[in-house]
PDB file of C-alpha atoms in Angstrom:
ATOM      1  CA  MET H 730      11.944  16.733 -16.435  1.00 74.00           C
ATOM      2  CA  ILE H 731      11.258  14.786 -13.172  1.00 85.00           C
ATOM      3  CA  ARG H 732       9.685  11.146 -13.786  1.00 91.00           C
ATOM      4  CA  VAL H 733       7.651  10.120 -10.799  1.00 94.00           C
ATOM      5  CA  VAL H 734       5.911   6.478 -10.653  1.00 92.00           C
ATOM      6  CA  TYR H 735       3.651   4.848  -8.277  1.00 92.00           C
ATOM      7  CA  SER H 736       1.202   2.026  -7.797  1.00 90.00           C
ATOM      8  CA  SER H 737      -1.084   2.453  -5.032  1.00 84.00           C
ATOM      9  CA  SER H 738      -4.060   4.613  -6.578  1.00 84.00           C
ATOM     10  CA  LEU H 739      -5.995   6.215  -4.133  1.00 94.00           C
ATOM     11  CA  ILE H 740      -3.553   6.431  -0.810  1.00 96.00           C
ATOM     12  CA  CYS H 741      -1.207   7.870  -2.927  1.00 95.00           C
ATOM     13  CA  GLU H 742      -3.604  10.739  -4.247  1.00 95.00           C
ATOM     14  CA  PRO H 743      -2.659  13.184  -1.859  1.00 96.00           C
ATOM     15  CA  LEU H 744       0.924  13.092  -2.482  1.00 94.00           C
ATOM     16  CA  LEU H 745       0.558  13.528  -6.079  1.00 92.00           C
ATOM     17  CA  TYR H 746      -2.865  15.276  -6.563  1.00 87.00           C
ATOM     18  CA  ALA H 747      -1.289  18.966  -6.634  1.00 85.00           C
ATOM     19  CA  ILE H 748       1.624  17.668  -8.989  1.00 86.00           C
ATOM     20  CA  THR H 749      -0.863  15.956 -11.450  1.00 82.00           C
ATOM     21  CA  HIS H 750      -2.713  19.206 -11.764  1.00 78.00           C
ATOM     22  CA  GLN H 751       0.635  21.495 -12.489  1.00 69.00           C
ATOM     23  CA  LEU H 752       2.591  19.446 -14.381  1.00 49.00           C
ATOM     24  CA  GLY H 753       3.961  22.231 -16.811  1.00 48.00           C
ATOM     25  CA  ARG H 754       4.964  24.343 -14.052  1.00 63.00           C
ATOM     26  CA  LEU H 755       6.842  21.839 -11.917  1.00 66.00           C
ATOM     27  CA  GLY H 756       8.237  19.718 -14.572  1.00 78.00           C
ATOM     28  CA  ILE H 757       7.192  16.707 -13.316  1.00 87.00           C
ATOM     29  CA  THR H 758       5.548  13.583 -15.114  1.00 89.00           C
ATOM     30  CA  VAL H 759       3.397  11.100 -12.844  1.00 91.00           C
ATOM     31  CA  LYS H 760       2.499   7.666 -13.977  1.00 92.00           C
ATOM     32  CA  LYS H 761       0.758   4.853 -12.350  1.00 91.00           C
ATOM     33  CA  ILE H 762       2.449   1.348 -12.998  1.00 92.00           C
ATOM     34  CA  PRO H 763       2.546  -2.189 -11.254  1.00 89.00           C
ATOM     35  CA  GLU H 764       4.222  -2.390  -7.965  1.00 86.00           C
ATOM     36  CA  MET H 765       7.285  -4.298  -8.962  1.00 88.00           C
ATOM     37  CA  GLU H 766       7.756  -2.036 -12.227  1.00 92.00           C
ATOM     38  CA  CYS H 767       8.024   0.864 -10.027  1.00 94.00           C
ATOM     39  CA  LEU H 768      11.208  -0.624  -8.559  1.00 95.00           C
ATOM     40  CA  THR H 769      12.685  -1.565 -11.998  1.00 95.00           C
ATOM     41  CA  LYS H 770      12.290   1.851 -13.392  1.00 95.00           C
ATOM     42  CA  LEU H 771      14.036   3.700 -10.587  1.00 96.00           C
ATOM     43  CA  GLU H 772      16.931   1.105 -10.641  1.00 96.00           C
ATOM     44  CA  ASN H 773      17.379   1.238 -14.379  1.00 95.00           C
ATOM     45  CA  GLY H 774      17.002   5.293 -14.625  1.00 94.00           C
ATOM     46  CA  GLU H 775      13.679   5.393 -16.403  1.00 95.00           C
ATOM     47  CA  ALA H 776      12.046   7.267 -13.278  1.00 95.00           C
ATOM     48  CA  ASP H 777      13.543   9.444 -10.933  1.00 96.00           C
ATOM     49  CA  ILE H 778      11.172   9.347  -8.029  1.00 96.00           C
ATOM     50  CA  SER H 779       9.113   6.092  -6.767  1.00 97.00           C
ATOM     51  CA  LEU H 780       6.408   5.570  -4.459  1.00 96.00           C
ATOM     52  CA  LEU H 781       7.383   1.840  -3.662  1.00 96.00           C
ATOM     53  CA  THR H 782       5.557  -0.681  -0.985  1.00 95.00           C
ATOM     54  CA  PRO H 783       7.912  -2.037   1.610  1.00 96.00           C
ATOM     55  CA  LEU H 784       8.081  -5.509  -0.568  1.00 95.00           C
ATOM     56  CA  ALA H 785       9.477  -3.541  -3.671  1.00 94.00           C
ATOM     57  CA  TYR H 786      12.139  -1.992  -1.620  1.00 97.00           C
ATOM     58  CA  ALA H 787      13.205  -5.059   0.246  1.00 96.00           C
ATOM     59  CA  LYS H 788      13.932  -6.132  -3.291  1.00 94.00           C
ATOM     60  CA  SER H 789      15.942  -3.310  -4.397  1.00 94.00           C
ATOM     61  CA  LYS H 790      19.797  -4.017  -4.942  1.00 89.00           C
ATOM     62  CA  GLY H 791      21.135  -1.513  -2.546  1.00 90.00           C
ATOM     63  CA  GLN H 792      20.923   1.408  -4.479  1.00 94.00           C
ATOM     64  CA  ILE H 793      17.531   2.708  -3.615  1.00 97.00           C
ATOM     65  CA  LEU H 794      17.219   5.338  -0.610  1.00 98.00           C
ATOM     66  CA  LEU H 795      14.240   6.187   1.400  1.00 97.00           C
ATOM     67  CA  VAL H 796      12.806   9.743   1.998  1.00 97.00           C
ATOM     68  CA  GLU H 797      11.924   9.500   5.796  1.00 96.00           C
ATOM     69  CA  ASP H 798       9.495  12.251   5.721  1.00 96.00           C
ATOM     70  CA  LEU H 799       7.599  11.019   2.753  1.00 97.00           C
ATOM     71  CA  MET H 800       6.090   7.593   3.798  1.00 97.00           C
ATOM     72  CA  ILE H 801       2.499   6.810   4.045  1.00 98.00           C
ATOM     73  CA  HIS H 802       1.175   4.505   6.817  1.00 98.00           C
ATOM     74  CA  SER H 803      -1.823   3.331   8.582  1.00 98.00           C
ATOM     75  CA  PRO H 804      -1.587   3.517  12.350  1.00 97.00           C
ATOM     76  CA  LEU H 805      -4.172   0.696  12.669  1.00 96.00           C
ATOM     77  CA  ASP H 806      -6.971  -0.495  10.066  1.00 96.00           C
ATOM     78  CA  GLY H 807      -5.802   0.285   6.605  1.00 97.00           C
ATOM     79  CA  LYS H 808      -8.997  -1.699   5.202  1.00 97.00           C
ATOM     80  CA  ASN H 809      -7.003  -2.578   2.119  1.00 96.00           C
ATOM     81  CA  ILE H 810      -6.382  -6.187   3.226  1.00 96.00           C
ATOM     82  CA  LEU H 811      -9.632  -7.599   4.198  1.00 96.00           C
ATOM     83  CA  LEU H 812     -10.410 -11.258   5.080  1.00 96.00           C
ATOM     84  CA  PHE H 813     -14.206 -11.847   4.839  1.00 95.00           C
ATOM     85  CA  PHE H 814     -15.570 -14.987   6.341  1.00 93.00           C
ATOM     86  CA  LYS H 815     -18.590 -16.950   7.382  1.00 91.00           C
ATOM     87  CA  GLY H 816     -18.350 -19.552  10.035  1.00 86.00           C
ATOM     88  CA  ASP H 817     -15.335 -20.226  12.175  1.00 84.00           C
ATOM     89  CA  LEU H 818     -12.354 -18.802  10.646  1.00 79.00           C
ATOM     90  CA  LYS H 819      -9.930 -21.772  12.108  1.00 78.00           C
ATOM     91  CA  SER H 820     -12.062 -24.424  10.318  1.00 79.00           C
ATOM     92  CA  PHE H 821     -11.308 -23.495   7.199  1.00 81.00           C
ATOM     93  CA  GLY H 822      -7.958 -24.396   5.203  1.00 84.00           C
ATOM     94  CA  THR H 823      -8.634 -22.600   2.185  1.00 91.00           C
ATOM     95  CA  VAL H 824      -8.968 -19.051   1.301  1.00 92.00           C
ATOM     96  CA  TYR H 825     -10.104 -17.619  -2.286  1.00 92.00           C
ATOM     97  CA  CYS H 826      -8.569 -14.411  -3.418  1.00 90.00           C
ATOM     98  CA  GLN H 827      -8.622 -12.277  -6.493  1.00 78.00           C
ATOM     99  CA  GLU H 828      -6.198 -12.855  -9.000  1.00 68.00           C
ATOM    100  CA  ILE H 829      -3.220 -11.347  -7.347  1.00 58.00           C
ATOM    101  CA  LYS H 830      -1.678  -8.867  -9.741  1.00 54.00           C
ATOM    102  CA  LYS H 831       1.731  -7.540  -9.712  1.00 46.00           C
ATOM    103  CA  GLU H 832       0.488  -4.409  -8.062  1.00 46.00           C
ATOM    104  CA  ASN H 833      -0.686  -6.338  -5.155  1.00 51.00           C
ATOM    105  CA  ASN H 834       2.499  -8.276  -4.424  1.00 85.00           C
ATOM    106  CA  PHE H 835       2.819  -6.447  -0.756  1.00 93.00           C
ATOM    107  CA  GLU H 836      -0.856  -6.694   0.438  1.00 93.00           C
ATOM    108  CA  LYS H 837      -0.899 -10.700  -0.541  1.00 91.00           C
ATOM    109  CA  PHE H 838       2.310 -10.940   1.529  1.00 94.00           C
ATOM    110  CA  LEU H 839       1.214  -9.200   4.515  1.00 96.00           C
ATOM    111  CA  ALA H 840      -1.980 -11.428   4.499  1.00 95.00           C
ATOM    112  CA  GLU H 841       0.020 -14.582   4.564  1.00 93.00           C
ATOM    113  CA  LEU H 842       2.300 -13.352   7.140  1.00 95.00           C
ATOM    114  CA  VAL H 843      -0.325 -12.377   9.515  1.00 96.00           C
ATOM    115  CA  LEU H 844      -2.636 -15.596   8.921  1.00 94.00           C
ATOM    116  CA  ARG H 845       0.549 -17.749   9.332  1.00 93.00           C
ATOM    117  CA  GLU H 846       2.099 -16.113  12.172  1.00 94.00           C
ATOM    118  CA  TYR H 847      -0.409 -14.867  14.291  1.00 94.00           C
ATOM    119  CA  PHE H 848      -3.652 -16.956  13.074  1.00 92.00           C
ATOM    120  CA  GLU H 849      -1.582 -20.053  12.888  1.00 91.00           C
ATOM    121  CA  LEU H 850      -3.157 -20.971   9.728  1.00 89.00           C
ATOM    122  CA  ASP H 851      -1.605 -23.040   6.985  1.00 87.00           C
ATOM    123  CA  ILE H 852      -3.548 -21.536   3.886  1.00 88.00           C
ATOM    124  CA  ASN H 853      -4.360 -23.416   0.770  1.00 91.00           C
ATOM    125  CA  TRP H 854      -4.895 -20.388  -1.817  1.00 90.00           C
ATOM    126  CA  GLN H 855      -7.630 -20.758  -4.578  1.00 91.00           C
ATOM    127  CA  PRO H 856      -8.174 -17.965  -7.060  1.00 88.00           C
ATOM    128  CA  LEU H 857     -11.522 -16.036  -7.153  1.00 87.00           C
ATOM    129  CA  SER H 858     -13.150 -15.824 -10.534  1.00 80.00           C
ATOM    130  CA  ALA H 859     -16.000 -13.385  -9.226  1.00 68.00           C
ATOM    131  CA  GLY H 860     -15.236  -9.456  -9.517  1.00 65.00           C
ATOM    132  CA  PHE H 861     -17.245  -8.267  -6.366  1.00 74.00           C
ATOM    133  CA  LEU H 862     -18.143  -9.739  -3.052  1.00 85.00           C
ATOM    134  CA  THR H 863     -21.865 -10.998  -2.614  1.00 87.00           C
ATOM    135  CA  ASP H 864     -23.493 -12.793   0.617  1.00 88.00           C
ATOM    136  CA  SER H 865     -24.231 -15.575  -1.614  1.00 90.00           C
ATOM    137  CA  LEU H 866     -20.647 -15.956  -2.984  1.00 90.00           C
ATOM    138  CA  LEU H 867     -19.548 -15.896   0.586  1.00 91.00           C
ATOM    139  CA  ASP H 868     -22.027 -18.624   1.791  1.00 91.00           C
ATOM    140  CA  GLN H 869     -20.386 -20.816  -0.953  1.00 92.00           C
ATOM    141  CA  LEU H 870     -16.432 -20.048  -0.579  1.00 92.00           C
ATOM    142  CA  LYS H 871     -16.635 -19.227   3.167  1.00 92.00           C
ATOM    143  CA  VAL H 872     -13.402 -17.384   3.003  1.00 94.00           C
ATOM    144  CA  ILE H 873     -12.331 -14.660   0.932  1.00 94.00           C
ATOM    145  CA  LEU H 874      -9.295 -12.144   0.607  1.00 94.00           C
ATOM    146  CA  LEU H 875      -9.937  -9.024  -1.191  1.00 93.00           C
ATOM    147  CA  THR H 876      -7.159  -6.601  -1.279  1.00 92.00           C
ATOM    148  CA  GLY H 877      -6.425  -2.838  -2.653  1.00 91.00           C
ATOM    149  CA  GLU H 878      -9.409  -1.102  -4.418  1.00 90.00           C
ATOM    150  CA  LEU H 879     -11.496  -4.242  -4.477  1.00 89.00           C
ATOM    151  CA  ALA H 880     -11.248  -4.160  -0.602  1.00 93.00           C
ATOM    152  CA  PHE H 881     -12.413  -0.408  -0.375  1.00 94.00           C
ATOM    153  CA  GLU H 882     -15.127  -1.272  -2.736  1.00 91.00           C
ATOM    154  CA  SER H 883     -16.366  -4.269  -0.889  1.00 91.00           C
ATOM    155  CA  LEU H 884     -16.206  -2.922   2.567  1.00 90.00           C
ATOM    156  CA  ASN H 885     -19.897  -2.199   3.307  1.00 84.00           C
ATOM    157  CA  GLN H 886     -21.015  -5.573   1.516  1.00 83.00           C
ATOM    158  CA  ILE H 887     -20.315  -7.763   4.349  1.00 86.00           C
ATOM    159  CA  ASN H 888     -19.702  -7.116   8.107  1.00 85.00           C
ATOM    160  CA  THR H 889     -18.020 -10.451   9.022  1.00 90.00           C
ATOM    161  CA  TYR H 890     -14.391  -9.774   8.116  1.00 95.00           C
ATOM    162  CA  ILE H 891     -11.040  -9.010   9.897  1.00 96.00           C
ATOM    163  CA  ASP H 892      -9.048  -6.324   8.578  1.00 98.00           C
ATOM    164  CA  LEU H 893      -5.403  -7.891   8.561  1.00 98.00           C
ATOM    165  CA  SER H 894      -3.502  -4.677   8.412  1.00 98.00           C
ATOM    166  CA  GLU H 895      -5.189  -3.898  11.782  1.00 98.00           C
ATOM    167  CA  GLU H 896      -4.070  -7.265  12.859  1.00 98.00           C
ATOM    168  CA  TRP H 897      -0.814  -6.397  12.184  1.00 97.00           C
ATOM    169  CA  CYS H 898      -0.798  -3.083  13.918  1.00 98.00           C
ATOM    170  CA  LEU H 899      -2.186  -4.691  16.937  1.00 98.00           C
ATOM    171  CA  ARG H 900       0.328  -7.603  17.277  1.00 97.00           C
ATOM    172  CA  THR H 901       3.352  -5.547  16.655  1.00 98.00           C
ATOM    173  CA  ASP H 902       2.176  -2.260  18.325  1.00 98.00           C
ATOM    174  CA  LEU H 903       3.448  -0.445  15.132  1.00 98.00           C
ATOM    175  CA  PRO H 904       1.872   1.441  12.285  1.00 98.00           C
ATOM    176  CA  LEU H 905       1.872  -0.324   9.097  1.00 98.00           C
ATOM    177  CA  VAL H 906       4.314   1.346   6.290  1.00 98.00           C
ATOM    178  CA  GLN H 907       2.316   0.782   3.120  1.00 97.00           C
ATOM    179  CA  ASN H 908       4.406   3.003   0.586  1.00 97.00           C
ATOM    180  CA  VAL H 909       7.647   4.994   0.812  1.00 97.00           C
ATOM    181  CA  LEU H 910       8.797   7.713  -1.440  1.00 97.00           C
ATOM    182  CA  CYS H 911      12.454   6.516  -2.629  1.00 98.00           C
ATOM    183  CA  VAL H 912      15.083   8.067  -5.172  1.00 97.00           C
ATOM    184  CA  HIS H 913      18.169   6.397  -6.509  1.00 96.00           C
ATOM    185  CA  SER H 914      21.529   6.882  -4.742  1.00 94.00           C
ATOM    186  CA  SER H 915      22.676   9.006  -7.670  1.00 94.00           C
ATOM    187  CA  PHE H 916      19.651  11.542  -7.174  1.00 95.00           C
ATOM    188  CA  ARG H 917      20.854  14.922  -6.960  1.00 92.00           C
ATOM    189  CA  GLN H 918      17.699  17.049  -7.286  1.00 91.00           C
ATOM    190  CA  PRO H 919      16.267  17.763  -3.768  1.00 91.00           C
ATOM    191  CA  GLU H 920      14.730  20.683  -4.684  1.00 90.00           C
ATOM    192  CA  GLN H 921      11.908  18.618  -6.447  1.00 90.00           C
ATOM    193  CA  LEU H 922      11.521  16.620  -3.237  1.00 94.00           C
ATOM    194  CA  GLU H 923      10.102  20.160  -1.586  1.00 92.00           C
ATOM    195  CA  ASN H 924       7.839  20.169  -4.530  1.00 90.00           C
ATOM    196  CA  ILE H 925       6.311  16.876  -3.494  1.00 93.00           C
ATOM    197  CA  ARG H 926       6.185  18.189   0.044  1.00 94.00           C
ATOM    198  CA  ASN H 927       4.284  21.169  -0.839  1.00 91.00           C
ATOM    199  CA  SER H 928       1.966  19.103  -3.234  1.00 92.00           C
ATOM    200  CA  LEU H 929       1.294  16.809  -0.012  1.00 95.00           C
ATOM    201  CA  GLN H 930       0.295  19.882   2.018  1.00 94.00           C
ATOM    202  CA  LEU H 931      -2.201  21.272  -0.867  1.00 92.00           C
ATOM    203  CA  GLY H 932      -3.393  17.409  -1.271  1.00 94.00           C
ATOM    204  CA  LEU H 933      -4.242  17.151   2.467  1.00 96.00           C
ATOM    205  CA  ALA H 934      -5.922  20.571   2.192  1.00 95.00           C
ATOM    206  CA  ASP H 935      -8.019  19.411  -0.448  1.00 95.00           C
ATOM    207  CA  LEU H 936      -9.192  15.706   0.596  1.00 97.00           C
ATOM    208  CA  LYS H 937     -12.890  16.265  -0.038  1.00 97.00           C
ATOM    209  CA  ASN H 938     -12.126  17.379  -3.982  1.00 95.00           C
ATOM    210  CA  ILE H 939      -9.698  14.036  -3.968  1.00 96.00           C
ATOM    211  CA  ALA H 940     -12.246  11.882  -2.440  1.00 97.00           C
ATOM    212  CA  GLU H 941     -15.434  13.358  -4.828  1.00 97.00           C
ATOM    213  CA  ASN H 942     -12.931  12.898  -8.017  1.00 95.00           C
ATOM    214  CA  TYR H 943     -12.210   9.392  -7.014  1.00 95.00           C
ATOM    215  CA  ALA H 944     -15.856   8.757  -5.967  1.00 96.00           C
ATOM    216  CA  ARG H 945     -16.973   9.374  -9.795  1.00 96.00           C
ATOM    217  CA  THR H 946     -15.379   5.986 -11.088  1.00 94.00           C
ATOM    218  CA  HIS H 947     -15.642   3.667  -7.812  1.00 93.00           C
ATOM    219  CA  LEU H 948     -18.508   2.241  -5.992  1.00 92.00           C
ATOM    220  CA  GLN H 949     -18.527   4.109  -2.656  1.00 95.00           C
ATOM    221  CA  GLY H 950     -19.585   7.575  -1.851  1.00 96.00           C
ATOM    222  CA  TRP H 951     -17.063  10.390  -1.785  1.00 98.00           C
ATOM    223  CA  GLU H 952     -17.744  10.536   2.037  1.00 98.00           C
ATOM    224  CA  PHE H 953     -16.380   6.870   2.479  1.00 97.00           C
ATOM    225  CA  TYR H 954     -12.870   7.717   0.679  1.00 98.00           C
ATOM    226  CA  HIS H 955     -12.545  11.137   2.264  1.00 98.00           C
ATOM    227  CA  ARG H 956     -13.146   9.426   5.622  1.00 98.00           C
ATOM    228  CA  LEU H 957     -10.630   6.726   4.551  1.00 97.00           C
ATOM    229  CA  LEU H 958      -7.937   9.066   3.547  1.00 98.00           C
ATOM    230  CA  SER H 959      -8.618  11.524   6.556  1.00 97.00           C
ATOM    231  CA  GLU H 960      -8.694   8.796   9.381  1.00 97.00           C
ATOM    232  CA  ASN H 961      -7.150   5.757   8.128  1.00 98.00           C
ATOM    233  CA  TYR H 962      -3.960   7.022   6.495  1.00 98.00           C
ATOM    234  CA  GLN H 963      -1.242   9.274   7.704  1.00 98.00           C
ATOM    235  CA  TYR H 964       1.360  11.422   5.791  1.00 96.00           C
ATOM    236  CA  SER H 965       3.388  12.777   8.343  1.00 90.00           C
ATOM    237  CA  LEU H 966       6.530  11.457   9.834  1.00 91.00           C
ATOM    238  CA  HIS H 967       6.155   8.667  12.518  1.00 94.00           C
ATOM    239  CA  PRO H 968       9.107   7.911  14.883  1.00 93.00           C
ATOM    240  CA  ALA H 969       8.019   4.294  14.384  1.00 97.00           C
ATOM    241  CA  ASN H 970       7.939   4.035  11.034  1.00 98.00           C
ATOM    242  CA  LEU H 971      11.590   2.775  10.566  1.00 97.00           C
ATOM    243  CA  GLU H 972      10.867   0.062  13.005  1.00 98.00           C
ATOM    244  CA  SER H 973       7.769  -0.700  11.083  1.00 98.00           C
ATOM    245  CA  LEU H 974       9.817  -1.391   8.192  1.00 98.00           C
ATOM    246  CA  GLN H 975      12.414  -3.300   9.892  1.00 97.00           C
ATOM    247  CA  GLN H 976      10.118  -5.584  11.333  1.00 97.00           C
ATOM    248  CA  LEU H 977       8.465  -6.036   8.018  1.00 98.00           C
ATOM    249  CA  PHE H 978      12.177  -6.827   6.393  1.00 98.00           C
ATOM    250  CA  GLN H 979      12.860  -9.240   8.926  1.00 97.00           C
ATOM    251  CA  TYR H 980       9.649 -11.588   8.051  1.00 96.00           C
ATOM    252  CA  MET H 981      10.462 -11.099   4.383  1.00 96.00           C
ATOM    253  CA  PHE H 982      13.808 -12.460   4.981  1.00 96.00           C
ATOM    254  CA  TYR H 983      13.209 -15.428   7.440  1.00 94.00           C
ATOM    255  CA  SER H 984      10.078 -16.444   5.174  1.00 91.00           C
ATOM    256  CA  GLY H 985      12.339 -16.471   2.174  1.00 92.00           C
ATOM    257  CA  ILE H 986      10.692 -13.744   0.080  1.00 91.00           C
ATOM    258  CA  VAL H 987      14.120 -12.092  -0.185  1.00 92.00           C
ATOM    259  CA  ASP H 988      17.512 -13.675   0.073  1.00 93.00           C
ATOM    260  CA  TYR H 989      19.156 -11.123   2.362  1.00 93.00           C
ATOM    261  CA  LEU H 990      17.975  -8.754   5.184  1.00 95.00           C
ATOM    262  CA  PRO H 991      17.113  -5.623   3.902  1.00 95.00           C
ATOM    263  CA  GLN H 992      18.832  -2.500   5.151  1.00 94.00           C
ATOM    264  CA  VAL H 993      16.888   0.875   5.647  1.00 95.00           C
ATOM    265  CA  LYS H 994      19.023   3.557   3.858  1.00 96.00           C
ATOM    266  CA  ILE H 995      17.888   6.934   4.089  1.00 97.00           C
ATOM    267  CA  PHE H 996      18.406   9.903   1.664  1.00 96.00           C
ATOM    268  CA  GLU H 997      19.904  12.713   3.422  1.00 89.00           C
ATOM    269  CA  SER H 998      19.439  15.938   1.107  1.00 75.00           C
TER     270      SER H 998
END
C-alpha cells in the first residue's frame, strides 16, 4: 500500500482526484495533513509520496527527491496570497493576517519576501480574529493578508488587493512553484508515480467535476474554482520550474529561514 500525503487542498485536487476515487484498485491511500507534517512523515517513513511546498522541501535533511514532471506552479496570479488594503499601502506598517496555521507556512513566507524585497516594507504582523473579509473590517484595519482557501473565498468581496504571488512572478520573470511531488531517496516503486501521472491526466480532463464537488462546501460558485484550476495553475513540466525553486531557496537561505542553501535533487526513475 502506497501512502500519499498533501497539504494544499484545492490546487492538488487534479493530481489526486482519480486516485481518491480508485483507492482499492491502485493500492494508494491519500491523506491531507498540515504542511510541515508532510515532510516529517516522508522523512520518517510514514509516507511514501508527498506533495511538499518549496519551504517544506527546503527544510528537508537531504534525503528527499523531487519528481521533476509532477510540480504545480502558477505562471502569474495564483490568487492564494492576497494583500487587501485601503489607502496608500506604503503609509501602513501593520498588516493583519489570519492565524497562520502549519499548512500556510510557505504562503506567509512568500508574502513577507515580496513585501520586504520588492515593496521595501518593514511589516508589523498582527493576528486577524475575524474569519472572512468584509468592507467594514478593511475600513477599520486598512491592510489584511489572506492566504490559501480563505484568499480564494474572499476574492470577490473587495477589489483593492495585490496578488503577491503575481508580484513575485512579475519581479523574477519566473513561475511560482507551489507544490512539488517528492519521494524519499530509498523509494523503489516508480510504477506508482506512473499511476499519479495517469491520475493527473484524468483529473485535468475532469476539472468541471472537481470544481463542482469543491464548491459544494465552499463559498464561490463552481465556475470560479474551474477557472482557477484551468487558468491560474499549471501541472505540466515547465523549463523554468527548477530555476524558480532555486530562487526561492536562495531567499530562504539569505533570510535565515533555513541554515544552509537547499539543493534541488531529482528522482531518477
